[in-house]
Coordinates of C-alpha atoms in Angstrom, one line a residue:
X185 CA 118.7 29.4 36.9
X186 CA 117.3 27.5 34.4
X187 CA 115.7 24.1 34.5
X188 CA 118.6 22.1 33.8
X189 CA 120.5 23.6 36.9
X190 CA 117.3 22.6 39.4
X191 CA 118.5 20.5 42.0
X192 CA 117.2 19.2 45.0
X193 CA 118.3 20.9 47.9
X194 CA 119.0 18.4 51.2
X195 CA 116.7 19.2 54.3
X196 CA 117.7 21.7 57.2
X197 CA 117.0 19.0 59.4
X198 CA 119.8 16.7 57.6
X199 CA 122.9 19.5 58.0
X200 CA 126.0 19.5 60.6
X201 CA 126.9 23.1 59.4
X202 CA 125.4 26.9 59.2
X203 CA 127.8 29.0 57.3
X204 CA 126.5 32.4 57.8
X205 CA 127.7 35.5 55.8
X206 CA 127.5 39.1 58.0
X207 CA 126.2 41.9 56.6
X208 CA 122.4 41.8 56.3
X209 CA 122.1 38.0 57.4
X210 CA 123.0 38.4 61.0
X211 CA 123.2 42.2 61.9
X212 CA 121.9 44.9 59.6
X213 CA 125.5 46.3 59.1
X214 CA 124.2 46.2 55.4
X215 CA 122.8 49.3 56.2
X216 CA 126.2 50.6 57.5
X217 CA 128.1 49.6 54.1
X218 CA 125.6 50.9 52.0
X219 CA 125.8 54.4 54.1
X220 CA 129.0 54.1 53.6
X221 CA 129.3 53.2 49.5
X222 CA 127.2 56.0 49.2
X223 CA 129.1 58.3 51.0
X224 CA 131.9 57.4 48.6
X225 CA 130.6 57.2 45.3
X226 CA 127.7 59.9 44.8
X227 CA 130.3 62.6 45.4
X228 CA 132.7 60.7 43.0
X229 CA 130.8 59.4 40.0
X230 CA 128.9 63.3 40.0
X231 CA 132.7 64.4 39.6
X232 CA 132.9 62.1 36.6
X233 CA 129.9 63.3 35.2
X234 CA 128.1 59.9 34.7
X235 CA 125.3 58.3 36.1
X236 CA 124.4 59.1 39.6
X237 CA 125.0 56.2 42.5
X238 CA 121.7 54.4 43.4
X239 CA 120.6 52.2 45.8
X240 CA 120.8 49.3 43.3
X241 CA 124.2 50.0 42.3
X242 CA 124.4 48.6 45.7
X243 CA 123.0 45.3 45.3
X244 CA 123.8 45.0 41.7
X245 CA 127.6 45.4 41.4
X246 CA 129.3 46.2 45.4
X247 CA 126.7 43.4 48.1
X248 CA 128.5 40.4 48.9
X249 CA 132.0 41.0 47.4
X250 CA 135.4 42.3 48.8
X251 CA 135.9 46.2 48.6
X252 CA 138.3 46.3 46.4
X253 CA 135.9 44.2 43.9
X254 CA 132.8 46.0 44.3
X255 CA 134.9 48.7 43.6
X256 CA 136.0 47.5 40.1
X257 CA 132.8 46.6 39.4
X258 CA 131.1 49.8 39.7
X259 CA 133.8 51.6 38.1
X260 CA 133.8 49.1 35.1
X261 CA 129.2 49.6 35.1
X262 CA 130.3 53.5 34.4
X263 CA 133.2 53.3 32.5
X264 CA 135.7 54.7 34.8
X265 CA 139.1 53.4 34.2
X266 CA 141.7 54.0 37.3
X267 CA 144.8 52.8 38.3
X268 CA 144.6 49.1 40.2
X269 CA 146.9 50.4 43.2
X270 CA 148.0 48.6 46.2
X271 CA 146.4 47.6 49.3
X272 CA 148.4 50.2 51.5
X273 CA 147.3 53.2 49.4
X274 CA 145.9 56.1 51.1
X275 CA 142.1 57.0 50.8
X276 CA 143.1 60.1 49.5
X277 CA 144.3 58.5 46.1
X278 CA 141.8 57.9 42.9
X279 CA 143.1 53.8 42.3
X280 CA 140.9 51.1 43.1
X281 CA 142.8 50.4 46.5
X282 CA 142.4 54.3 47.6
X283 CA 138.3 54.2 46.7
X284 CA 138.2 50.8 48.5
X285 CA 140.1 52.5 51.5
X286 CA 138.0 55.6 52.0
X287 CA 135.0 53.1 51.9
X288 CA 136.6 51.4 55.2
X289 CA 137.2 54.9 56.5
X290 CA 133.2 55.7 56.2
X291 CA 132.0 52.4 57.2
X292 CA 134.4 52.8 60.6
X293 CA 132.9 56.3 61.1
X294 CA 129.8 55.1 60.5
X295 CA 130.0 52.0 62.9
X296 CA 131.4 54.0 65.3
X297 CA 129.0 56.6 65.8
X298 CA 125.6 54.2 65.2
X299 CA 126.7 50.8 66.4
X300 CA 125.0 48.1 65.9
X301 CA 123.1 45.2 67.0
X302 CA 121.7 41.5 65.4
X303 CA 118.6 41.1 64.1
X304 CA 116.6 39.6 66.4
X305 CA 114.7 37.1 64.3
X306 CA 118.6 36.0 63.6
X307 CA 120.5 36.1 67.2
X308 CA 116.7 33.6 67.9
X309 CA 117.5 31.4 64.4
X310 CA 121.5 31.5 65.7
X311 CA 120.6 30.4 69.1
X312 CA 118.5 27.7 68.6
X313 CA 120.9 26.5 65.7
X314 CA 123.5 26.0 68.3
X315 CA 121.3 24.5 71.0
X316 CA 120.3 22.1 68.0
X317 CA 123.5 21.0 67.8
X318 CA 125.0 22.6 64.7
X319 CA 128.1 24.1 64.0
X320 CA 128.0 27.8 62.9
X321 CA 130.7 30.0 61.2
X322 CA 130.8 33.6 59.5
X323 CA 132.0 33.9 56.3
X324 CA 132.0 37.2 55.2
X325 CA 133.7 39.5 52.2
X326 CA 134.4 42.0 55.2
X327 CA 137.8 42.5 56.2
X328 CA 135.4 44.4 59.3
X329 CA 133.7 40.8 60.5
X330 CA 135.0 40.9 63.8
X331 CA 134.9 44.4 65.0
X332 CA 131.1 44.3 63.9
X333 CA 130.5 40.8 65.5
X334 CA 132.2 42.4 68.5
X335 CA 129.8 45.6 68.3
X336 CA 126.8 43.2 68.2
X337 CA 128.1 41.5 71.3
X338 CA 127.7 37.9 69.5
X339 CA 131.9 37.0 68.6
X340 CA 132.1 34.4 71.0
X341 CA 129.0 32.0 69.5
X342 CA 131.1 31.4 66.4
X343 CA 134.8 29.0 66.8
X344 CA 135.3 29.8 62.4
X345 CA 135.1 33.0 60.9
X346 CA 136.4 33.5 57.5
X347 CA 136.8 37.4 57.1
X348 CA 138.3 39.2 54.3
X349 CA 141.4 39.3 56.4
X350 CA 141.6 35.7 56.4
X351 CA 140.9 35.3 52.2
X352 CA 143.6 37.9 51.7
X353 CA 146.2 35.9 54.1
X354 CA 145.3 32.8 52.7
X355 CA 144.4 33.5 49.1
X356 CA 141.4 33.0 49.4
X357 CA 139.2 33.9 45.9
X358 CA 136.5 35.9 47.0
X359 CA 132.3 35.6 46.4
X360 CA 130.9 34.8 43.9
X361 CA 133.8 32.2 44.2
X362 CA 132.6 29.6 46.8
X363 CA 136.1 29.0 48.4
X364 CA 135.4 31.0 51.4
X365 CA 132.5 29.2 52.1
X366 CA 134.7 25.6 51.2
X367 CA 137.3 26.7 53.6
X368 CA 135.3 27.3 56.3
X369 CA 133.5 23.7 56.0
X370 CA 137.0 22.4 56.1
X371 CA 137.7 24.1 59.2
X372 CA 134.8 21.6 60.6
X373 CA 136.4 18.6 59.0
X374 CA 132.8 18.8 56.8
X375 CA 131.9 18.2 53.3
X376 CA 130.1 21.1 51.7
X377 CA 127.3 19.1 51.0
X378 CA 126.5 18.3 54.9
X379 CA 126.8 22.5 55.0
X380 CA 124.2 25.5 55.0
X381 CA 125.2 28.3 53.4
X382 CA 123.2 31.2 54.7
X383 CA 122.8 34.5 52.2
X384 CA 121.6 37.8 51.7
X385 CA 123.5 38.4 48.1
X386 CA 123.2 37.4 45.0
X387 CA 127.3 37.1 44.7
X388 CA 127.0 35.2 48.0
X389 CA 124.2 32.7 47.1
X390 CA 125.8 32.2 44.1
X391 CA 128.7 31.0 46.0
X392 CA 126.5 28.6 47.9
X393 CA 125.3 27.1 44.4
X394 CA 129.2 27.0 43.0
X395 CA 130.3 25.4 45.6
X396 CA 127.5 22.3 45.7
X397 CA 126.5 22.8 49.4
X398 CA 123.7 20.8 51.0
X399 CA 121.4 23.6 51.1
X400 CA 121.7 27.5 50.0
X401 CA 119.1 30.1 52.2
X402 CA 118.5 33.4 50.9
X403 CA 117.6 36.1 53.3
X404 CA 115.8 38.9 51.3
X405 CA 116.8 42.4 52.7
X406 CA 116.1 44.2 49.3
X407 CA 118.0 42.0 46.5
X408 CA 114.9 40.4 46.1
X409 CA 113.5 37.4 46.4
X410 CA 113.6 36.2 42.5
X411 CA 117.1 37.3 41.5
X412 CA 118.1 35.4 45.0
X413 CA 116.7 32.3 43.6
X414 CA 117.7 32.9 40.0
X415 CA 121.8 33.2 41.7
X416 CA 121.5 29.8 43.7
X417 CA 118.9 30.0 46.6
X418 CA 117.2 27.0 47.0
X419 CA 114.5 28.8 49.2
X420 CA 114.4 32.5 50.6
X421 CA 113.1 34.1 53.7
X422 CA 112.5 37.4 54.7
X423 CA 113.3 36.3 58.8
X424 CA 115.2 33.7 59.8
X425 CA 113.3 33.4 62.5
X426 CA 110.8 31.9 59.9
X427 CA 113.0 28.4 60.0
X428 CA 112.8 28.0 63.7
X429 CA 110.2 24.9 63.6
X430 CA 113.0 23.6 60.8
X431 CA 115.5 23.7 63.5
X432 CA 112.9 21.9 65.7
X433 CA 112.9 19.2 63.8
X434 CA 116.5 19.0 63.4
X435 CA 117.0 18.9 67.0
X436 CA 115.0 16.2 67.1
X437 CA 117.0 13.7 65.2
X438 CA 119.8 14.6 66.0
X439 CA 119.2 13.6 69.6
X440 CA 117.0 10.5 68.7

């Protein structure tokens, strides 16, 4: 970001809204997906004979965004050109759709078998959010959201959630795009600017900066805390549990 783009972020204490993405924000299902890209793609791009998958292939072209486009995106980094395919295609088939398929497949095994819990910091940060008075929502890239907020035993704390079921249905552009984030602010009859968006990716902090909400949090869980707050964060943690005495505050005046 350079100085031209600085802006001054609106206090905790002066939002209605937390919009929190999933994966690595509120549960370390990160973990899960990037098990599960793995799993996927070091057997397939050693087929192709490029460059081996790392970890930062990861964070750099798949965190944050719907299968299908992390897909694309790492495909396009190695020069793999395949077939787009269609949403319905088996996992078995080499099209963008089929990759982004066989992904799901490992990152149900994987679920299934390992579970999954929130981070603690988190489920303390989400708590004390709701007991502050805010509203909360997931809005997550993951057409998965609700079978992992199930898993982590915390579905009922959130009235919105904004999956990648519910961008598909509803044609809903996907991260670095803010409008997942904008719908689920509407959903609250809120303005993005009286909204937190809440972030562990660059695509989804980015989002938060697009989109002109009141305040953009970037939780670091290995994307870094600079190229978070080059994309759009205005501030970055490495707990939420760090922004408890923020919440605190906010509680405060709201019941002033």
């Amino acid at each position: 970001m350079t100085s031209s783009d600085r802006r001054t972020p609106a206090p905790l204490a002066d939002q209605r809204a937390l919009l929190f993405d999933l994966d690595g924000v509120l549960t370390p299902t990160a973990e899960v997906h990037m098990r599960a890209w793995s799993r996927l793609f070091t057997p397939y791009l050693e087929h192709h004979g490029v460059a081996p998958y790392t970890e930062q292939d990861y964070f750099a072209y798949v965190d944050g965004k719907p299968r299908y486009d992390g897909v694309r995106s790492l495909l396009q980094a190695r020069g793999i050109d395949v077939p787009e395919g269609t949403p319905d295609d088996d996992p078995t088939l080499d099209t963008v759709c089929g990759l982004g398929n066989r992904k799901n497949a490992e990152f149900t095994a994987e679920l299934q078998e390992h579970g999954v819990s929130p981070y603690p910091g988190s489920l303390r940060f989400l708590t004390a959010a709701i007991d502050a008075g805010y509203e909360v929502a997931v809005v997550s890239s993951s057409a998965n959201a609700k079978q992992v907020l199930r898993t982590a035993g915390i579905i009922d704390r959130f009235d919105v959630i904004v999956d990648g079921a519910v961008a598909r249905a509803d044609g809903l552009a996907g991260k670095p795009a803010p409008d997942t984030y904008l719908d689920a602010a509407t959903r609250f009859g809120l303005t993005a600017a009286e909204c937190v968006v809440v972030e562990d990716a660059t695509s989804g902090v980015e989002a938060g900066r697009n989109g002109a909400f009141g305040l953009v949090i970037g939780v670091d869980r290995g994307a870094g805390a600079d190229a978070l707050r080059e994309h759009g964060a205005d501030l970055v943690v490495t707990d939420l549990a760090d922004l408890l005495s923020d919440l605190s505050a906010a509680d405060s005046g709201k019941t002033a």
